[in-house]
Amino acid sequence: MKNVEFKDEVDFTCCSLPFGTVSIKIALPRTGYKIGEVITCSVMVYNRTRKALKECSLQVVLKTQFEAMSRYEHVNEKK
């Protein structure tokens, strides 16, 4: 399993006046986890605006994949 890294950036403007950028970088040590296992991640938020961030939240979404072979057809179900 490999490391996972996600980066995103949002530019804030109002009436075509730039207010700055907020960037986030999230890193996970691997791609697969067992049910109930603790997930440790590294989160870096870069606020390059003139305003302080009041709230910042993170959501982890479970994605499952099931593959099976039957006598009649190949089944590949992703959720």
mmCIF file of the C-alpha atoms, coordinates in Angstrom:
data_MODEL
# 
_entry.id   MODEL 
# 
loop_
_atom_site.group_PDB 
_atom_site.id 
_atom_site.type_symbol 
_atom_site.label_atom_id 
_atom_site.label_alt_id 
_atom_site.label_comp_id 
_atom_site.label_asym_id 
_atom_site.label_entity_id 
_atom_site.label_seq_id 
_atom_site.pdbx_PDB_ins_code 
_atom_site.Cartn_x 
_atom_site.Cartn_y 
_atom_site.Cartn_z 
_atom_site.occupancy 
_atom_site.B_iso_or_equiv 
_atom_site.pdbx_formal_charge 
_atom_site.auth_seq_id 
_atom_site.auth_comp_id 
_atom_site.auth_asym_id 
_atom_site.auth_atom_id 
_atom_site.pdbx_PDB_model_num 
ATOM 1  C CA . MET A 1 1  ? 0.000   0.000   0.000   1.00 0.00 ? 1  MET A CA 1 
ATOM 2  C CA . LYS A 1 2  ? 1.284   3.445   -0.864  1.00 0.00 ? 2  LYS A CA 1 
ATOM 3  C CA . ASN A 1 3  ? 1.133   6.878   0.751   1.00 0.00 ? 3  ASN A CA 1 
ATOM 4  C CA . VAL A 1 4  ? -1.836  9.066   -0.168  1.00 0.00 ? 4  VAL A CA 1 
ATOM 5  C CA . GLU A 1 5  ? -1.499  12.828  -0.559  1.00 0.00 ? 5  GLU A CA 1 
ATOM 6  C CA . PHE A 1 6  ? -4.233  15.328  -1.477  1.00 0.00 ? 6  PHE A CA 1 
ATOM 7  C CA . LYS A 1 7  ? -3.786  19.039  -2.170  1.00 0.00 ? 7  LYS A CA 1 
ATOM 8  C CA . ASP A 1 8  ? -6.415  21.705  -2.837  1.00 0.00 ? 8  ASP A CA 1 
ATOM 9  C CA . GLU A 1 9  ? -6.428  25.478  -3.091  1.00 0.00 ? 9  GLU A CA 1 
ATOM 10 C CA . VAL A 1 10 ? -9.241  28.062  -2.973  1.00 0.00 ? 10 VAL A CA 1 
ATOM 11 C CA . ASP A 1 11 ? -8.862  31.666  -4.153  1.00 0.00 ? 11 ASP A CA 1 
ATOM 12 C CA . PHE A 1 12 ? -11.078 34.229  -2.423  1.00 0.00 ? 12 PHE A CA 1 
ATOM 13 C CA . THR A 1 13 ? -12.190 37.276  -4.415  1.00 0.00 ? 13 THR A CA 1 
ATOM 14 C CA . CYS A 1 14 ? -14.950 39.834  -3.984  1.00 0.00 ? 14 CYS A CA 1 
ATOM 15 C CA . CYS A 1 15 ? -15.927 42.236  -6.775  1.00 0.00 ? 15 CYS A CA 1 
ATOM 16 C CA . SER A 1 16 ? -12.776 41.167  -8.659  1.00 0.00 ? 16 SER A CA 1 
ATOM 17 C CA . LEU A 1 17 ? -10.574 42.155  -5.688  1.00 0.00 ? 17 LEU A CA 1 
ATOM 18 C CA . PRO A 1 18 ? -8.271  39.319  -4.574  1.00 0.00 ? 18 PRO A CA 1 
ATOM 19 C CA . PHE A 1 19 ? -8.346  38.572  -0.849  1.00 0.00 ? 19 PHE A CA 1 
ATOM 20 C CA . GLY A 1 20 ? -5.871  35.687  -0.871  1.00 0.00 ? 20 GLY A CA 1 
ATOM 21 C CA . THR A 1 21 ? -5.673  31.931  -1.006  1.00 0.00 ? 21 THR A CA 1 
ATOM 22 C CA . VAL A 1 22 ? -6.296  29.089  1.440   1.00 0.00 ? 22 VAL A CA 1 
ATOM 23 C CA . SER A 1 23 ? -4.481  25.833  0.657   1.00 0.00 ? 23 SER A CA 1 
ATOM 24 C CA . ILE A 1 24 ? -4.736  22.429  2.316   1.00 0.00 ? 24 ILE A CA 1 
ATOM 25 C CA . LYS A 1 25 ? -2.489  19.384  2.143   1.00 0.00 ? 25 LYS A CA 1 
ATOM 26 C CA . ILE A 1 26 ? -3.617  16.052  3.638   1.00 0.00 ? 26 ILE A CA 1 
ATOM 27 C CA . ALA A 1 27 ? -1.377  12.977  3.819   1.00 0.00 ? 27 ALA A CA 1 
ATOM 28 C CA . LEU A 1 28 ? -2.223  9.405   4.875   1.00 0.00 ? 28 LEU A CA 1 
ATOM 29 C CA . PRO A 1 29 ? 0.469   6.767   5.462   1.00 0.00 ? 29 PRO A CA 1 
ATOM 30 C CA . ARG A 1 30 ? -1.349  4.118   3.384   1.00 0.00 ? 30 ARG A CA 1 
ATOM 31 C CA . THR A 1 31 ? -4.491  3.430   1.344   1.00 0.00 ? 31 THR A CA 1 
ATOM 32 C CA . GLY A 1 32 ? -6.118  0.511   3.194   1.00 0.00 ? 32 GLY A CA 1 
ATOM 33 C CA . TYR A 1 33 ? -7.465  0.301   6.748   1.00 0.00 ? 33 TYR A CA 1 
ATOM 34 C CA . LYS A 1 34 ? -9.398  -2.260  8.796   1.00 0.00 ? 34 LYS A CA 1 
ATOM 35 C CA . ILE A 1 35 ? -12.751 -1.513  10.429  1.00 0.00 ? 35 ILE A CA 1 
ATOM 36 C CA . GLY A 1 36 ? -12.170 0.131   13.807  1.00 0.00 ? 36 GLY A CA 1 
ATOM 37 C CA . GLU A 1 37 ? -8.518  0.928   13.096  1.00 0.00 ? 37 GLU A CA 1 
ATOM 38 C CA . VAL A 1 38 ? -7.247  4.386   14.070  1.00 0.00 ? 38 VAL A CA 1 
ATOM 39 C CA . ILE A 1 39 ? -6.356  6.520   11.038  1.00 0.00 ? 39 ILE A CA 1 
ATOM 40 C CA . THR A 1 40 ? -3.505  8.950   11.610  1.00 0.00 ? 40 THR A CA 1 
ATOM 41 C CA . CYS A 1 41 ? -3.171  11.712  9.056   1.00 0.00 ? 41 CYS A CA 1 
ATOM 42 C CA . SER A 1 42 ? -1.123  14.848  8.543   1.00 0.00 ? 42 SER A CA 1 
ATOM 43 C CA . VAL A 1 43 ? -3.088  18.020  7.747   1.00 0.00 ? 43 VAL A CA 1 
ATOM 44 C CA . MET A 1 44 ? -1.478  21.339  6.793   1.00 0.00 ? 44 MET A CA 1 
ATOM 45 C CA . VAL A 1 45 ? -3.628  24.441  6.212   1.00 0.00 ? 45 VAL A CA 1 
ATOM 46 C CA . TYR A 1 46 ? -1.955  27.485  4.669   1.00 0.00 ? 46 TYR A CA 1 
ATOM 47 C CA . ASN A 1 47 ? -3.974  30.682  5.117   1.00 0.00 ? 47 ASN A CA 1 
ATOM 48 C CA . ARG A 1 48 ? -2.639  33.378  2.799   1.00 0.00 ? 48 ARG A CA 1 
ATOM 49 C CA . THR A 1 49 ? -5.519  35.782  3.394   1.00 0.00 ? 49 THR A CA 1 
ATOM 50 C CA . ARG A 1 50 ? -5.871  38.799  5.650   1.00 0.00 ? 50 ARG A CA 1 
ATOM 51 C CA . LYS A 1 51 ? -8.587  37.107  7.729   1.00 0.00 ? 51 LYS A CA 1 
ATOM 52 C CA . ALA A 1 52 ? -8.175  34.389  10.363  1.00 0.00 ? 52 ALA A CA 1 
ATOM 53 C CA . LEU A 1 53 ? -9.921  31.058  9.792   1.00 0.00 ? 53 LEU A CA 1 
ATOM 54 C CA . LYS A 1 54 ? -12.661 30.549  12.379  1.00 0.00 ? 54 LYS A CA 1 
ATOM 55 C CA . GLU A 1 55 ? -13.402 26.905  11.568  1.00 0.00 ? 55 GLU A CA 1 
ATOM 56 C CA . CYS A 1 56 ? -11.808 24.125  9.604   1.00 0.00 ? 56 CYS A CA 1 
ATOM 57 C CA . SER A 1 57 ? -13.252 20.609  9.361   1.00 0.00 ? 57 SER A CA 1 
ATOM 58 C CA . LEU A 1 58 ? -12.082 17.335  7.829   1.00 0.00 ? 58 LEU A CA 1 
ATOM 59 C CA . GLN A 1 59 ? -14.210 14.387  6.710   1.00 0.00 ? 59 GLN A CA 1 
ATOM 60 C CA . VAL A 1 60 ? -12.976 10.893  5.883   1.00 0.00 ? 60 VAL A CA 1 
ATOM 61 C CA . VAL A 1 61 ? -15.219 8.934   3.505   1.00 0.00 ? 61 VAL A CA 1 
ATOM 62 C CA . LEU A 1 62 ? -15.239 5.128   3.355   1.00 0.00 ? 62 LEU A CA 1 
ATOM 63 C CA . LYS A 1 63 ? -14.991 3.717   -0.167  1.00 0.00 ? 63 LYS A CA 1 
ATOM 64 C CA . THR A 1 64 ? -15.449 -0.020  -0.674  1.00 0.00 ? 64 THR A CA 1 
ATOM 65 C CA . GLN A 1 65 ? -14.847 -2.240  -3.663  1.00 0.00 ? 65 GLN A CA 1 
ATOM 66 C CA . PHE A 1 66 ? -16.190 -5.769  -4.121  1.00 0.00 ? 66 PHE A CA 1 
ATOM 67 C CA . GLU A 1 67 ? -15.126 -8.047  -6.964  1.00 0.00 ? 67 GLU A CA 1 
ATOM 68 C CA . ALA A 1 68 ? -16.341 -11.589 -7.560  1.00 0.00 ? 68 ALA A CA 1 
ATOM 69 C CA . MET A 1 69 ? -16.523 -14.127 -10.361 1.00 0.00 ? 69 MET A CA 1 
ATOM 70 C CA . SER A 1 70 ? -19.653 -16.128 -10.993 1.00 0.00 ? 70 SER A CA 1 
ATOM 71 C CA . ARG A 1 71 ? -20.248 -18.870 -13.495 1.00 0.00 ? 71 ARG A CA 1 
ATOM 72 C CA . TYR A 1 72 ? -22.325 -16.532 -15.620 1.00 0.00 ? 72 TYR A CA 1 
ATOM 73 C CA . GLU A 1 73 ? -20.755 -13.081 -15.464 1.00 0.00 ? 73 GLU A CA 1 
ATOM 74 C CA . HIS A 1 74 ? -18.010 -11.016 -13.868 1.00 0.00 ? 74 HIS A CA 1 
ATOM 75 C CA . VAL A 1 75 ? -19.331 -8.770  -11.086 1.00 0.00 ? 75 VAL A CA 1 
ATOM 76 C CA . ASN A 1 76 ? -17.531 -5.518  -10.230 1.00 0.00 ? 76 ASN A CA 1 
ATOM 77 C CA . GLU A 1 77 ? -19.363 -3.285  -7.770  1.00 0.00 ? 77 GLU A CA 1 
ATOM 78 C CA . LYS A 1 78 ? -17.889 -0.007  -6.528  1.00 0.00 ? 78 LYS A CA 1 
ATOM 79 C CA . LYS A 1 79 ? -19.500 2.208   -3.905  1.00 0.00 ? 79 LYS A CA 1 
# 
